XYZ file of N, CA, C and O in Angstrom:
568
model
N -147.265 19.182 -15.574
C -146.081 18.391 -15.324
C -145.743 18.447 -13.841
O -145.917 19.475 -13.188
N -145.115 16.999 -13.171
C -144.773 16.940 -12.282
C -143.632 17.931 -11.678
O -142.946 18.229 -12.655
N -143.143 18.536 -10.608
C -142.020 19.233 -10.161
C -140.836 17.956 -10.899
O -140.953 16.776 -11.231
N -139.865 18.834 -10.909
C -139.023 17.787 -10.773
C -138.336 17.397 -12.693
O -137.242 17.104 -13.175
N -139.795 17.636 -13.249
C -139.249 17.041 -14.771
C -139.176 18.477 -15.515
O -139.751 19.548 -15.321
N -138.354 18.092 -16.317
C -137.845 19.176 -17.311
C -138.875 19.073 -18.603
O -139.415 18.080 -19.093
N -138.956 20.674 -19.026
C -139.796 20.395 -20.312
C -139.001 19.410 -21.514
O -137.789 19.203 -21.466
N -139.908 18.843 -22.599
C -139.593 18.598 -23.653
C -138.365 19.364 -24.148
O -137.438 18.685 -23.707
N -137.948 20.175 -24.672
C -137.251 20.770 -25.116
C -135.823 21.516 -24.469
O -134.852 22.031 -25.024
N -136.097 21.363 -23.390
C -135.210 21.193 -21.983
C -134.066 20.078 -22.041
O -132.846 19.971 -22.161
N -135.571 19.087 -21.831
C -134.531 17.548 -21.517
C -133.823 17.058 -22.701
O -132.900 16.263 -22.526
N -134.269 17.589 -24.378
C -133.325 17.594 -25.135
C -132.085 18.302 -25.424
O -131.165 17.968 -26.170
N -132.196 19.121 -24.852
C -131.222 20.216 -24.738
C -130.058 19.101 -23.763
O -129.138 18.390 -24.167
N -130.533 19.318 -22.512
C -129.712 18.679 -22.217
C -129.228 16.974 -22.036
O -128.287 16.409 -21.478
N -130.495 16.501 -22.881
C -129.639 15.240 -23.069
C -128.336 15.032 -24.060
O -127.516 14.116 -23.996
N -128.371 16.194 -25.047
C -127.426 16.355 -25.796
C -126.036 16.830 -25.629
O -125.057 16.617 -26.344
N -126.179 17.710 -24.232
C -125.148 17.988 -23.846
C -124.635 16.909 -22.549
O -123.661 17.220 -21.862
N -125.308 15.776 -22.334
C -124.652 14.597 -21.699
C -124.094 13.499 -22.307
O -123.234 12.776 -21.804
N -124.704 13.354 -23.635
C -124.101 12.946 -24.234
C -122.657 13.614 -25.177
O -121.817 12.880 -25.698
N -122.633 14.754 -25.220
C -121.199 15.667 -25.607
C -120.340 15.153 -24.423
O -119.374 14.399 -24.538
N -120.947 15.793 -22.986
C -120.079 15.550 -22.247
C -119.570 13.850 -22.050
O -118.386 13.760 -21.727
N -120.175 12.759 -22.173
C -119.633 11.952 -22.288
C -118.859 11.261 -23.402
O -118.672 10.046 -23.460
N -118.427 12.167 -24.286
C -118.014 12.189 -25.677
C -116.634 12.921 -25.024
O -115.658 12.228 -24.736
N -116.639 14.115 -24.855
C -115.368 14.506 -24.254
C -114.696 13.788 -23.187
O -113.504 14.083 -23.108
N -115.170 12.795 -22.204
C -114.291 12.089 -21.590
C -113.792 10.587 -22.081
O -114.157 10.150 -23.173
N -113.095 9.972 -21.365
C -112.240 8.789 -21.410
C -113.425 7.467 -21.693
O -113.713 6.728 -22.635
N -113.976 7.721 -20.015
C -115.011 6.449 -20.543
C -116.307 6.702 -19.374
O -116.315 7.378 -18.345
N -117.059 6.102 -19.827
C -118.524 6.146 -18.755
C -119.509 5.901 -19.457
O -119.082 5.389 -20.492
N -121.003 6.004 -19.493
C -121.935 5.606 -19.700
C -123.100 6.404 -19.741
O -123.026 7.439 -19.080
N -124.111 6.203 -20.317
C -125.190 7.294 -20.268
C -126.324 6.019 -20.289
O -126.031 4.964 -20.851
N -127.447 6.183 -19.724
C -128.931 5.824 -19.290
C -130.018 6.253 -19.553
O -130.412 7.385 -19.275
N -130.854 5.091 -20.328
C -132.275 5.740 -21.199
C -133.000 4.849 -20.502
O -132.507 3.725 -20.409
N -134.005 5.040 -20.003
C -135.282 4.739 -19.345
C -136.727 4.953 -20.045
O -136.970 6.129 -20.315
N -137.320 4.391 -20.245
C -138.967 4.979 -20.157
C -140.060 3.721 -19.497
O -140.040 2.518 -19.238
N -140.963 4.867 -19.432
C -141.851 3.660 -18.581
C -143.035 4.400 -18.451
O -142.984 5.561 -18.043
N -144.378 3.723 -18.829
C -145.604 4.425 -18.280
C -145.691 5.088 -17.090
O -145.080 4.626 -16.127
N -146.401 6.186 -16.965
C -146.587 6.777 -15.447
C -147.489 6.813 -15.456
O -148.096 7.390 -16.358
N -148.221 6.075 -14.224
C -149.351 5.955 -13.184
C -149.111 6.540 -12.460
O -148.012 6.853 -12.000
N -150.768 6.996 -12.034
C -150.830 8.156 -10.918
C -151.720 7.238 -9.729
O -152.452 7.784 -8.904
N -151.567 6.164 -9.788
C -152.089 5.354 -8.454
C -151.237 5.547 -7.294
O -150.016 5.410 -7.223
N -152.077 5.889 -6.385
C -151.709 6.580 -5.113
C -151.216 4.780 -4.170
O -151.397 3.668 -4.665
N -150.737 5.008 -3.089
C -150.299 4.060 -2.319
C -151.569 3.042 -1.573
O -151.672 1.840 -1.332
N -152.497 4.343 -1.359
C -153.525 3.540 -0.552
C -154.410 2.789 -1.516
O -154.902 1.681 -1.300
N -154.526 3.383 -2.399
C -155.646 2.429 -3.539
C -154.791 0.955 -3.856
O -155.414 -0.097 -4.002
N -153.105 1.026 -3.955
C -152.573 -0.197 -4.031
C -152.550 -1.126 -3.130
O -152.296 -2.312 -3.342
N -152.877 -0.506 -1.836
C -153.102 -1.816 -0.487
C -154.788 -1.988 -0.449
O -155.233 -2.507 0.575
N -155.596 -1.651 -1.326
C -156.400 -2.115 -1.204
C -157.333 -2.845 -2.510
O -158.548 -3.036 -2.550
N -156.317 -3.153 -3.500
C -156.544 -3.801 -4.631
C -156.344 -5.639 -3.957
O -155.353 -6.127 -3.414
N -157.694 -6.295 -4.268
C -157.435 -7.653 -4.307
C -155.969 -8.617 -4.750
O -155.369 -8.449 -5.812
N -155.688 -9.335 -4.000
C -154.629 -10.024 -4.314
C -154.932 -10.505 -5.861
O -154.272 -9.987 -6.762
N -156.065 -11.628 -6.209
C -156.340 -12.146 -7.716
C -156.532 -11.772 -8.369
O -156.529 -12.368 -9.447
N -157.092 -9.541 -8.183
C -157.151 -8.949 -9.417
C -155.694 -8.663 -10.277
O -154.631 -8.558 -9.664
N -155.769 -8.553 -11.718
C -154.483 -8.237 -12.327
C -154.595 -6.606 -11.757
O -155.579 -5.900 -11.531
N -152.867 -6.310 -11.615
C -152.596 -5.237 -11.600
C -152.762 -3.818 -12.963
O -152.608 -3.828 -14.184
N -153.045 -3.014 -12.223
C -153.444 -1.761 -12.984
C -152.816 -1.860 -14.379
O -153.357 -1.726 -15.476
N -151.546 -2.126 -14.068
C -150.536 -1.742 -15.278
C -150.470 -2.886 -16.549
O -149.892 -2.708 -17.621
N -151.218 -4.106 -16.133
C -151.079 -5.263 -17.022
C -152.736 -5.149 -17.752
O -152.928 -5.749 -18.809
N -153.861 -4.359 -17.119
C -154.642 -4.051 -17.543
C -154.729 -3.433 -18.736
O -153.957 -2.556 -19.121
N -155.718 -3.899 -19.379
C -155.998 -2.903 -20.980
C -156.209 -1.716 -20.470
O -156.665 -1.789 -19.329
N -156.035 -0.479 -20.925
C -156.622 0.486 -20.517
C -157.027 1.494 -21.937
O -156.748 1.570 -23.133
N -157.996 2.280 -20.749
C -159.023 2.773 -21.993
C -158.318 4.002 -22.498
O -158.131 4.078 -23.713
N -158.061 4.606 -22.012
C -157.305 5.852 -22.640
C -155.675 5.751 -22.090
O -155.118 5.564 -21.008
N -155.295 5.973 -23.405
C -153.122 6.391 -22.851
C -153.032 7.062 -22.044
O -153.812 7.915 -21.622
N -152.024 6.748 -21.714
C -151.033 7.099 -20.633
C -149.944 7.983 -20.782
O -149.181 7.626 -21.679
N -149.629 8.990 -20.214
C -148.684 9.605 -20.224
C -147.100 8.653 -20.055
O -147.206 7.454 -19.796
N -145.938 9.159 -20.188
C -144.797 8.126 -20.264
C -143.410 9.050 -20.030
O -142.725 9.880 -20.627
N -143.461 8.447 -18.952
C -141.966 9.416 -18.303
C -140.513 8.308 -18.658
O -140.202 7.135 -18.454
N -139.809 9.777 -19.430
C -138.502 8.937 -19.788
C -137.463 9.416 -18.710
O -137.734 10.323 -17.922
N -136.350 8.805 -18.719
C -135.530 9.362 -18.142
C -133.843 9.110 -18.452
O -133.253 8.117 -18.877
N -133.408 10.315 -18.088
C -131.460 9.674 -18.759
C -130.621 9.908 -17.452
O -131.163 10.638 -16.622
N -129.308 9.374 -17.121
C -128.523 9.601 -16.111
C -126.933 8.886 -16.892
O -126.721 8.062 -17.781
N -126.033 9.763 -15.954
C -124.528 9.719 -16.674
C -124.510 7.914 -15.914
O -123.573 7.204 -16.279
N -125.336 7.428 -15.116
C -125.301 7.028 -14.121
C -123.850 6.553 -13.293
O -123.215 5.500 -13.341
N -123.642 7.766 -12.552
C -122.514 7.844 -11.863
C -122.540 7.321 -10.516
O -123.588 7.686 -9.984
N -121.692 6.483 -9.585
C -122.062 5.430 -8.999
C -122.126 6.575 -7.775
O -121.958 7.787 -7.908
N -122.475 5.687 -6.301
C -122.892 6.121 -5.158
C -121.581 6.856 -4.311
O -121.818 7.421 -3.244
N -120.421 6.814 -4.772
C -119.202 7.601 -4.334
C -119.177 8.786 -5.277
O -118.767 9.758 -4.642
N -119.349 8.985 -6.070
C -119.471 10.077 -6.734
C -120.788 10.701 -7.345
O -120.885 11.245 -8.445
N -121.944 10.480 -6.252
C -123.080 10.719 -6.416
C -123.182 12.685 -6.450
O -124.305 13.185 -6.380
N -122.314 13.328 -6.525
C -122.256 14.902 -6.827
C -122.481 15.134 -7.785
O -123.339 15.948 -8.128
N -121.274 14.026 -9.023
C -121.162 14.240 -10.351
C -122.918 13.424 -11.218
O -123.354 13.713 -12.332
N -123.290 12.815 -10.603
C -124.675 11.991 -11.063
C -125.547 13.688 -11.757
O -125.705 14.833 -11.333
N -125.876 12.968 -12.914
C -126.512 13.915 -13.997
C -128.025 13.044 -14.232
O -127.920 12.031 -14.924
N -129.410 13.380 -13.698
C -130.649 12.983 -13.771
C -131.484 13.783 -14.501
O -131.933 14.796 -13.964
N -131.748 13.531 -15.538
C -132.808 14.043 -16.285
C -133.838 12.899 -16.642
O -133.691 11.703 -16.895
N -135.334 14.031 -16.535
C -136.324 13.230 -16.746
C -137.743 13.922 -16.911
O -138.244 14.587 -16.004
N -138.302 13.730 -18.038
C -139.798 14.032 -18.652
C -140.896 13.460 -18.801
O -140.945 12.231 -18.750
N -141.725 14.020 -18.960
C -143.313 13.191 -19.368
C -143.752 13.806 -20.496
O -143.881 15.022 -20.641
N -144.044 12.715 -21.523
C -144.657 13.065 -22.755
C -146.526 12.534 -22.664
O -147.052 11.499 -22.257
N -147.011 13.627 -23.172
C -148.219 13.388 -23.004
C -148.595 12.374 -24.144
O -148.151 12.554 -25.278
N -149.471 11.232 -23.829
C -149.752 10.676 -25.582
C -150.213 11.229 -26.773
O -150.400 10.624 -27.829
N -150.399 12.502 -26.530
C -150.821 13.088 -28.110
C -149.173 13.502 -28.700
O -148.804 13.580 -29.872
N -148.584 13.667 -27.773
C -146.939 14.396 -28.392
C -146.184 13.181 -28.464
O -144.975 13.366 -28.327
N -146.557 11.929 -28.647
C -145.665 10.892 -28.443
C -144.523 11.047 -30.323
O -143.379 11.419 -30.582
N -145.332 10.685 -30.897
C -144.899 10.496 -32.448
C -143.890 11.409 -32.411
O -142.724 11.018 -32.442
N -144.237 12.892 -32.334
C -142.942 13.970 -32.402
C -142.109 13.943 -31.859
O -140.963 14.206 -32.223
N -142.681 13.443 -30.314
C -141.262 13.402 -29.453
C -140.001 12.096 -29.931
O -138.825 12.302 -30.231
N -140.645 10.916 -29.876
C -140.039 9.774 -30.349
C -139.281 10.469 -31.766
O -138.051 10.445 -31.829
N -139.775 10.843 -32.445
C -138.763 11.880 -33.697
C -137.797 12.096 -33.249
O -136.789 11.586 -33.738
N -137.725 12.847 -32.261
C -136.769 14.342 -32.358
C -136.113 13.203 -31.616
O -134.934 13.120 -31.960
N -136.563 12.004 -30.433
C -135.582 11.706 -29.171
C -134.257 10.682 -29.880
O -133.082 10.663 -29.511
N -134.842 9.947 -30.900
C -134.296 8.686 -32.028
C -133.257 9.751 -33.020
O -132.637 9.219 -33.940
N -133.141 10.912 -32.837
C -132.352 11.736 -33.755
C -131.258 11.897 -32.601
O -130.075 11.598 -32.763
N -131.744 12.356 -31.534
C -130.467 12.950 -30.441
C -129.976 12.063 -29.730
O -128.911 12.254 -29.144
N -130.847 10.587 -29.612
C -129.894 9.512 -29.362
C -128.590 8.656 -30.174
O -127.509 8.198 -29.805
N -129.579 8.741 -31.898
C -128.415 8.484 -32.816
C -127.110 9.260 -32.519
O -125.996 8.808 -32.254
N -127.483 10.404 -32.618
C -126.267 11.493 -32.858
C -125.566 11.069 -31.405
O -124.368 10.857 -31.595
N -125.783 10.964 -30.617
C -125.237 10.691 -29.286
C -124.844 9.407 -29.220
O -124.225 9.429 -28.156
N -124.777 8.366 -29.594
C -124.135 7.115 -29.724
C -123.448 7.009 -30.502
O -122.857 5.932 -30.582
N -123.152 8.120 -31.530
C -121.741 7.547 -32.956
C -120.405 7.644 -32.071
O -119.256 7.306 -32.353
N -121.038 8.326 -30.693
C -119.861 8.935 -29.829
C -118.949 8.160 -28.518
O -117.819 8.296 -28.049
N -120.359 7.126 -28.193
C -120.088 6.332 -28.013
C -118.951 4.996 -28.546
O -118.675 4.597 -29.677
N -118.568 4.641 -27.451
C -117.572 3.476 -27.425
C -118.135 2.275 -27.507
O -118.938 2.121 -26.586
N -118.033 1.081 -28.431
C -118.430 -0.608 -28.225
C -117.118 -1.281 -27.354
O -115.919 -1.334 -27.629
N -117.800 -1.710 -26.324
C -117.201 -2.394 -24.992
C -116.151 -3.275 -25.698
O -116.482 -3.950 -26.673
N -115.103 -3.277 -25.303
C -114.004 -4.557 -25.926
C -114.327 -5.390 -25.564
O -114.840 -5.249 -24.454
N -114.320 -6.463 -25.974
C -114.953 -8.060 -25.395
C -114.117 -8.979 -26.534
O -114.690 -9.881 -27.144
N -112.937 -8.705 -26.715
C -111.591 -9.344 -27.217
C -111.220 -10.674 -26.014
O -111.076 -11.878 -26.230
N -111.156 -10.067 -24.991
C -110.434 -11.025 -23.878
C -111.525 -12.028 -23.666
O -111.376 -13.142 -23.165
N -112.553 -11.540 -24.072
C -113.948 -12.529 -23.606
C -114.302 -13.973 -24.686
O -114.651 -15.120 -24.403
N -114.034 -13.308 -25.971
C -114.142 -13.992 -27.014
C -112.651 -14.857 -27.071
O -112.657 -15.846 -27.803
N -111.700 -14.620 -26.525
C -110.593 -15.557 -26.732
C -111.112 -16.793 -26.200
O -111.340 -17.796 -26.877
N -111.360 -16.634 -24.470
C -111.493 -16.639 -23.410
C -112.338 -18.410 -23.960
O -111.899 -19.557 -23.881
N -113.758 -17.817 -24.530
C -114.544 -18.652 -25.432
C -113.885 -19.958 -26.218
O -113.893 -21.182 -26.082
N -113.321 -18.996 -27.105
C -113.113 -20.070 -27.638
C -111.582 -21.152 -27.033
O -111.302 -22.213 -27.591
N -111.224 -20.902 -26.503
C -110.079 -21.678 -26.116
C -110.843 -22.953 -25.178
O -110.479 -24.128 -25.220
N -112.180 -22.326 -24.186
C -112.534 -23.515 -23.862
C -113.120 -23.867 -24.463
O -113.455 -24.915 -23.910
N -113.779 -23.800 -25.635
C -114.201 -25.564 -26.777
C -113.602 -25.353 -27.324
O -114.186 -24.855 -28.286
N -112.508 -25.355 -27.499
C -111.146 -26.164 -28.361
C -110.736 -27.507 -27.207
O -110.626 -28.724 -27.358
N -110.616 -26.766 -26.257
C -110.462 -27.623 -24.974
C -111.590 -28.751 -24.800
O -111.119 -29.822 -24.419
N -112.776 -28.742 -24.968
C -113.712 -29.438 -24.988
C -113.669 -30.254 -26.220
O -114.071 -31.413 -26.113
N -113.177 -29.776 -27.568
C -113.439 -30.446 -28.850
C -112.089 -31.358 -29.001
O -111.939 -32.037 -30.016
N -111.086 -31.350 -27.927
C -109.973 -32.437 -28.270
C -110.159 -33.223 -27.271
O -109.674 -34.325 -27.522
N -110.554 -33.181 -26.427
C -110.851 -34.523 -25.042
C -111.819 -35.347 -24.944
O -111.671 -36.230 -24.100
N -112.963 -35.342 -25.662
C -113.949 -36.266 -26.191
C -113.675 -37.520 -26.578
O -112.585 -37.694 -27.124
N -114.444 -38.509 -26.423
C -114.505 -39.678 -26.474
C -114.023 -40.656 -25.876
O -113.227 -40.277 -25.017
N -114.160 -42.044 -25.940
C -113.695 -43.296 -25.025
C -112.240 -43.632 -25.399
O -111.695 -43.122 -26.377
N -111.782 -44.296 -24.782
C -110.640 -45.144 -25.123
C -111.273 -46.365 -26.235
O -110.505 -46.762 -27.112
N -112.314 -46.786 -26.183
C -113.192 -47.790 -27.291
C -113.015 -46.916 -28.970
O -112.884 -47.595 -29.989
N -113.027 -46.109 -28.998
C -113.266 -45.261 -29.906
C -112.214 -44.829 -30.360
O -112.243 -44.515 -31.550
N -110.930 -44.655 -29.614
C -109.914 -44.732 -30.008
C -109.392 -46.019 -30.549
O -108.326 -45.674 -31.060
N -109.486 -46.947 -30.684
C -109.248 -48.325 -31.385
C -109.433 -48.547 -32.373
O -109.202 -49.676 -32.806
């Protein structure tokens, strides 16, 4: 494993306790990421043909390792409080991990808040009501 990433059992640990902690406050957000990780270096990428497809759109012959990652994502003024966690699952541990990660995300979203979007949906419909009474010609009125 790269510096930097937390083991398996680590980053569940504490993804669970970012999601608590964002359970104990008012309001904020938590961040799930994943994404294949390539180990293509910089120079091999300036020297890949423009018309070849890129590495990553390529079939490839053997899996790939796959780094996830979570953050409270706390903005750039309060970049102290910013909480970054992040792992690599090898492809033989994928199945287990995806287990255990779909359990501690459930449990971590009942805790979660659904965004109000009351003012949005009024908002909606008032303009086609507005649209559904001003239609047509003066011909049509006759």
């Amino acid at each position: 494993m790269a510096s930097g990433h937390l083991s398996i059992e680590d980053f569940f640990t504490r993804l669970s306790s970012l999601f608590q902690a964002r359970r104990n406050s008012t309001h904020g957000s938590v961040y799930l990421t994943q994404k294949r990780l390539s180990f293509q270096s910089s120079s091999t990428a300036s020297q890949t043909p423009i018309n070849s497809p890129s590495p990553d759109s390529a079939p490839s012959s053997s899996p790939v390792p796959i780094l996830i990652r979570a953050s409270n994502g706390k903005s750039k003024e309060r970049r102290s409080d910013k909480i970054k966690l992040s792992t690599v699952v090898q492809p033989d541990q994928l199945e287990g991990f995806f287990t255990k990660y779909a359990e501690v995300v459930k449990g971590g979203a009942t805790a979660l808040k659904k965004r109000d979007r009351s003012g949005r949906k009024k908002a909606t419909k008032a303009k086609k009501k507005g649209k559904a009474g001003g239609g047509g010609t003066d011909a049509d009125k006759k």
